[in-house]
Amino acid sequence: MSNQSERGDEPRNELRGFADEVVQARDVSGGVHFHRWGRSSGPVPRQLPADVRGFVNRTSDLGLLEFALGSGGQKVDQISTLVVAGTAGVGKTSLAVHWAHQVVDRFPDGQLYANLRGYDPGTPVGPAEVLDRFLRAMGLSGDSIPAELDERAALYRSLLANRRFLVVLDNAATVGQVRPLLPGIAGCLVLVTSRSRLSGLVARDGAYRVTLDVLPLDDAVALLRNFTAEYRTGDPEEDLTDLARLCARLPIALRIAAERAVSRPRTPLRVLVAELRESNLWDALTAGDDDESAAVHTVFAWSYRALSRDASRTFRLLGLFPGPSFSPVAVAALSNEPVGKVRRVLDDLAGVHLLEQSLPERYQFHDLLRLYAVDQVHTEENADSISATTRRLFLWYLHTADGAVRVLAPESRARELPETTGDVPRSVLSDHREALDWFEAERDNLLSVVHRAREAEMDDIAWLLSATLREIYARYNYFDDWISTSSIGLESVRRLRDRSGEAEMLESLGKAYAQHADRDRGAELQSGALEIRRELGDLVGEATSTNALGLMHLRSRSLGEALRLFQRTNAIAIEISDEYWTAVSSNNIANVLVELERFDEARDLLGKALDGFRRLSVHGSAGDALRGLSHVCRSVGDYPRANEFIDAALSIARERKNPAWEAFWLLELGQVKMSLDDPAEALVAYQRAAVLQRRLGDRSREAVVFDATGAAYQRLGRHDEAIGFHRFAVATFRDLDERWHLAVALEHLGAALSGIEDAAESATCLREALTLLRAFDDPRARRDEQRIENALADRD
């Protein structure tokens, strides 16, 4: 694996033709050819929320949006940003979503949606997080998503080029939340809702703004009548008009008031209007004293006071919920009530429009109602009750996350967790799909729980949940969440003065930084973890740290240091009779020995590692040992045996449906076919590897495949085609600062250029390769160095 953090857009732009191509197999005699990988091969996001029920008129506002899209000098094939602005509760989201559904056919390449939560009590969603989600929705893996905001935005714009996307950004608070999310590409439309006028978008980015006012009185009355008509008859027009005015003609207040009227079908509407007029039960949450805020708050209080005891308690406790949406099981943990009872209460709250059911088994607040719930819980519950309730919920998340890890990463380290409190429901996640679905649904909440646990000084939960989640984040490359939670976990565990936990958090952060953001910082953190573990005499921990550091040195081809660290891991594993770490370290030592061309020693160690992994049923590691055995046999000329080993490895990858294993091991299959002097079959293997690596987003390994593809084309005498692949590999390795791979690719490029008699550029490539190789001290480097020197001398 390479460091995926030091990346830029120049190689992508300069060689986009090669980057967007994949190998396509044809008849064996003709080999394979690269053809454009159409953008339609990726997923088509369809993220719009469901259309709004009971949408009333807004004809003029819909007309303004349509005018901005199709008239007035702006067209669908031009850059467009539309802002729907207006006061809280005026119906901005409803209008935006309703209109988006009307125009969705004009944006066939996909629709993206994000709630930026600019006015929620918690932290608003930042553009970097939104870009991470959008890029994943468009088919990128975590490895392919840059660490820096500017680079993410550039990649996002590149992916949207020449495509028609509709992007809905809901509840934006500032221009800064929005600007990095503007595609800047003709054919895409961004629709933003905000309480702010977002004047900067209008002035600088040419956005068209529609300012949404409260409903006209006739529309407000029509909305009330639409919602009550099936349940109440004969309500006088003047009473409906009075109710609409008391609700300040705001859709959110009108819907709640209408539901309140429906719940009392035999009570004359004038009586309900009188109750509402007299029920000034709640001071405004905001600093403003406007009639609209007062009306909304009064209607909320009027509806809240009418709830049953169970419903009102659940509603206010939800003011403590840390994330944007919640399931009945999570709310059962919060309220310490049976799930069946909670599900009925949530349905009741949704029925009176105090909650929204966003998906089956998922509920959420309107941001104004969340503020009201927060106010009520702090008014009606004491500090001890709030603390106990919050801890009960956080413990439920900790234990359920641990259960997900036991399914998704069963080989991961087990931890002793604090006991849950109350009658908290246990969530049993029985299989891989169920565990992953739970994590995806709760991902935002899990991140919020870690942050809120720190704020509540629940340091034990903050660090343990961070350590637990690391196992999932690392598996699915959620680097932002991984670094954020592990940073909090490190801070929390240090406050607890838990040195063992501190080492675990340093190791977690070290891995995250090394894989995504900063290789040097990763090595520094891993070294810190190793120092603590040695101080504590934690041999298992020391083995973990030395192995992690060894892998970092192996990736940078510091073979001597990598070997020393892996041998230390192996010595510890033997000392403590740990079969897993013995097998892992044996396999890693063998990988170094292969690079040092000590093939007999490597073969023996790989055989022992394979036996250990098979006994432990660690399938992926067994497959990698088979790959290593193939490499050894290929290196000593036993090509049939090499073919058998790599076929066995690929069978494991396909049986376990693991594309990362298959992509990496297909490269070895291609090398075996090249050794058998069958470049056409090698290209068939590289075809599949190229497709998979592009989907996985591993730029380094993708470039290795492209470089190998160029070598196969050279073997076929097709130097013109080979040059493009080598150029792409060179540009990628230069961008990633992968100096060993860069040297290899430069030599290959030099050879291909020589094949078309471009002696000058060929010599330039070979001289740079020679300079790079002199920084390495191993047999292959020395041999390659001598070969290049001879080639240059022959030309002179």
Coordinates of N, CA and C in Angstrom, one line a residue, residues 323-411:
G323 N -27.1 12.9 17.4 CA -27.0 12.9 15.9 C -28.2 13.4 15.2
P324 N -28.2 13.3 13.9 CA -29.3 13.9 13.1 C -30.5 13.0 13.0
S325 N -30.4 11.7 13.1 CA -31.6 10.9 13.0 C -31.4 9.7 14.0
F326 N -32.5 9.0 14.2 CA -32.5 8.0 15.3 C -33.4 6.9 14.9
S327 N -33.1 5.7 15.4 CA -33.9 4.5 15.3 C -34.7 4.2 16.5
P328 N -35.7 3.4 16.5 CA -36.5 3.1 17.7 C -35.6 2.4 18.7
V329 N -34.7 1.5 18.3 CA -33.8 0.8 19.2 C -32.9 1.8 20.0
A330 N -32.4 2.8 19.3 CA -31.5 3.7 20.0 C -32.4 4.6 20.9
V331 N -33.6 4.9 20.5 CA -34.4 5.7 21.4 C -34.9 4.9 22.6
A332 N -35.0 3.6 22.4 CA -35.3 2.7 23.6 C -34.2 2.8 24.6
A333 N -32.9 2.8 24.1 CA -31.8 2.9 25.0 C -31.8 4.2 25.7
L334 N -32.1 5.3 25.0 CA -32.2 6.6 25.6 C -33.2 6.7 26.7
S335 N -34.4 6.2 26.4 CA -35.5 6.4 27.3 C -35.7 5.2 28.3
N336 N -34.9 4.2 28.1 CA -35.0 3.0 29.0 C -36.4 2.4 29.0
E337 N -36.9 2.3 27.8 CA -38.3 1.7 27.6 C -38.2 0.6 26.6
P338 N -39.2 -0.3 26.6 CA -39.2 -1.4 25.6 C -39.3 -0.8 24.1
V339 N -38.7 -1.5 23.2 CA -38.6 -1.1 21.8 C -40.0 -1.0 21.2
G340 N -40.9 -1.9 21.5 CA -42.2 -1.9 20.9 C -43.0 -0.7 21.4
K341 N -42.9 -0.3 22.7 CA -43.5 0.9 23.2 C -42.9 2.1 22.5
V342 N -41.6 2.2 22.4 CA -41.0 3.3 21.8 C -41.4 3.5 20.4
R343 N -41.5 2.4 19.6 CA -41.9 2.5 18.2 C -43.3 3.1 18.1
R344 N -44.2 2.8 19.0 CA -45.5 3.3 18.9 C -45.5 4.8 19.3
V345 N -44.7 5.2 20.3 CA -44.6 6.6 20.6 C -44.0 7.4 19.5
L346 N -43.0 6.9 18.8 CA -42.4 7.7 17.7 C -43.4 7.8 16.6
D347 N -44.1 6.8 16.3 CA -45.2 6.9 15.3 C -46.2 8.0 15.7
D348 N -46.5 8.1 17.0 CA -47.5 9.1 17.4 C -46.9 10.5 17.2
L349 N -45.6 10.7 17.6 CA -45.0 12.0 17.4 C -44.9 12.4 16.0
A350 N -44.6 11.4 15.1 CA -44.6 11.7 13.7 C -46.0 12.1 13.2
G351 N -47.0 11.4 13.8 CA -48.3 11.7 13.4 C -48.8 13.1 13.6
V352 N -48.3 13.7 14.7 CA -48.6 15.1 15.0 C -47.6 16.0 14.5
H353 N -46.7 15.6 13.6 CA -45.7 16.4 13.0 C -44.6 17.0 13.9
L354 N -44.4 16.4 15.1 CA -43.3 16.8 15.9 C -42.1 16.1 15.6
L355 N -42.2 15.0 14.8 CA -41.0 14.3 14.2 C -41.3 14.0 12.8
E356 N -40.3 13.8 12.0 CA -40.4 13.3 10.6 C -39.9 11.9 10.5
Q357 N -40.6 11.0 9.8 CA -40.0 9.7 9.5 C -39.3 9.8 8.2
S358 N -38.0 9.8 8.2 CA -37.2 10.0 7.0 C -37.0 8.7 6.2
L359 N -36.9 7.6 6.9 CA -36.8 6.3 6.2 C -37.5 5.3 7.1
P360 N -37.8 4.1 6.6 CA -38.3 3.1 7.6 C -37.3 2.9 8.7
E361 N -37.9 2.9 9.9 CA -37.1 2.8 11.2 C -36.1 3.9 11.4
R362 N -36.3 5.1 10.8 CA -35.4 6.2 11.0 C -36.3 7.5 11.2
Y363 N -36.1 8.3 12.2 CA -36.8 9.5 12.5 C -35.8 10.6 12.7
Q364 N -36.4 11.9 12.4 CA -35.5 13.0 12.6 C -36.4 14.2 13.0
F365 N -35.7 15.3 13.5 CA -36.4 16.5 13.9 C -36.3 17.6 12.7
H366 N -37.3 18.5 12.7 CA -37.0 19.8 12.0 C -36.1 20.5 13.0
D367 N -35.2 21.4 12.5 CA -34.2 22.0 13.4 C -34.9 22.8 14.5
L368 N -36.1 23.5 14.2 CA -36.8 24.3 15.2 C -37.3 23.4 16.3
L369 N -37.8 22.2 15.9 CA -38.4 21.3 16.9 C -37.3 20.7 17.8
R370 N -36.1 20.5 17.2 CA -35.0 20.0 18.0 C -34.6 21.1 19.1
L371 N -34.6 22.3 18.7 CA -34.3 23.4 19.6 C -35.3 23.4 20.8
Y372 N -36.6 23.2 20.4 CA -37.6 23.2 21.4 C -37.5 22.0 22.3
A373 N -37.1 20.8 21.8 CA -36.9 19.6 22.6 C -35.7 19.8 23.6
V374 N -34.6 20.5 23.1 CA -33.5 20.8 23.9 C -33.9 21.7 25.1
D375 N -34.7 22.7 24.8 CA -35.1 23.6 25.8 C -36.0 22.8 26.9
Q376 N -36.9 22.0 26.4 CA -37.7 21.3 27.3 C -37.0 20.3 28.2
V377 N -36.0 19.6 27.7 CA -35.3 18.6 28.5 C -34.5 19.3 29.6
H378 N -33.9 20.4 29.3 CA -33.2 21.2 30.3 C -34.1 21.9 31.3
T379 N -35.3 22.1 30.9 CA -36.3 22.7 31.8 C -36.9 21.7 32.7
E380 N -37.2 20.5 32.2 CA -38.0 19.6 33.0 C -37.2 18.4 33.6
E381 N -36.0 18.2 33.2 CA -35.1 17.2 33.8 C -34.0 17.8 34.5
N382 N -33.6 17.2 35.7 CA -32.5 17.7 36.4 C -31.1 17.2 35.8
A383 N -30.1 17.8 36.3 CA -28.7 17.5 35.8 C -28.4 16.0 35.9
D384 N -28.7 15.4 37.1 CA -28.4 14.0 37.3 C -29.1 13.1 36.3
S385 N -30.4 13.4 36.1 CA -31.2 12.6 35.1 C -30.6 12.7 33.7
I386 N -30.2 13.9 33.3 CA -29.7 14.2 32.0 C -28.4 13.4 31.8
S387 N -27.5 13.4 32.8 CA -26.2 12.7 32.8 C -26.5 11.2 32.7
A388 N -27.3 10.7 33.5 CA -27.6 9.2 33.5 C -28.2 8.8 32.2
T389 N -29.1 9.6 31.6 CA -29.8 9.2 30.4 C -28.7 9.2 29.2
T390 N -27.9 10.3 29.2 CA -26.9 10.4 28.2 C -25.9 9.2 28.2
R391 N -25.4 8.9 29.4 CA -24.5 7.8 29.6 C -25.1 6.5 29.1
R392 N -26.4 6.3 29.5 CA -27.0 5.0 29.1 C -27.0 4.9 27.6
L393 N -27.4 6.0 26.8 CA -27.4 5.9 25.4 C -26.0 5.7 24.8
F394 N -25.0 6.4 25.4 CA -23.6 6.3 24.9 C -23.1 4.9 25.1
L395 N -23.4 4.3 26.2 CA -23.0 2.9 26.5 C -23.7 1.9 25.5
W396 N -24.9 2.2 25.1 CA -25.6 1.4 24.1 C -24.8 1.4 22.8
Y397 N -24.4 2.6 22.4 CA -23.7 2.8 21.2 C -22.3 2.1 21.2
L398 N -21.7 2.2 22.4 CA -20.4 1.5 22.6 C -20.5 0.0 22.4
H399 N -21.5 -0.6 23.1 CA -21.6 -2.0 23.1 C -22.1 -2.5 21.7
T400 N -23.0 -1.8 21.0 CA -23.5 -2.2 19.7 C -22.4 -2.1 18.7
A401 N -21.5 -1.0 18.8 CA -20.4 -0.9 17.9 C -19.4 -2.0 18.1
D402 N -19.2 -2.4 19.3 CA -18.3 -3.5 19.6 C -18.9 -4.8 19.0
G403 N -20.2 -5.0 19.0 CA -20.9 -6.1 18.4 C -20.7 -6.1 16.9
A404 N -20.7 -4.9 16.3 CA -20.5 -4.8 14.8 C -19.1 -5.2 14.5
V405 N -18.1 -4.8 15.3 CA -16.7 -5.1 15.0 C -16.5 -6.6 15.2
R406 N -17.2 -7.2 16.1 CA -17.0 -8.7 16.3 C -17.4 -9.4 15.0
V407 N -18.4 -8.9 14.3 CA -18.8 -9.5 13.0 C -18.0 -9.1 11.8
L408 N -17.6 -7.8 11.7 CA -16.9 -7.3 10.6 C -15.4 -7.6 10.6
A409 N -14.9 -7.6 11.8 CA -13.4 -7.8 12.0 C -13.2 -8.8 13.2
P410 N -13.6 -10.0 13.1 CA -13.6 -11.0 14.2 C -12.2 -11.2 14.8
E411 N -11.1 -10.9 14.0 CA -9.8 -11.1 14.5 C -9.3 -9.9 15.3

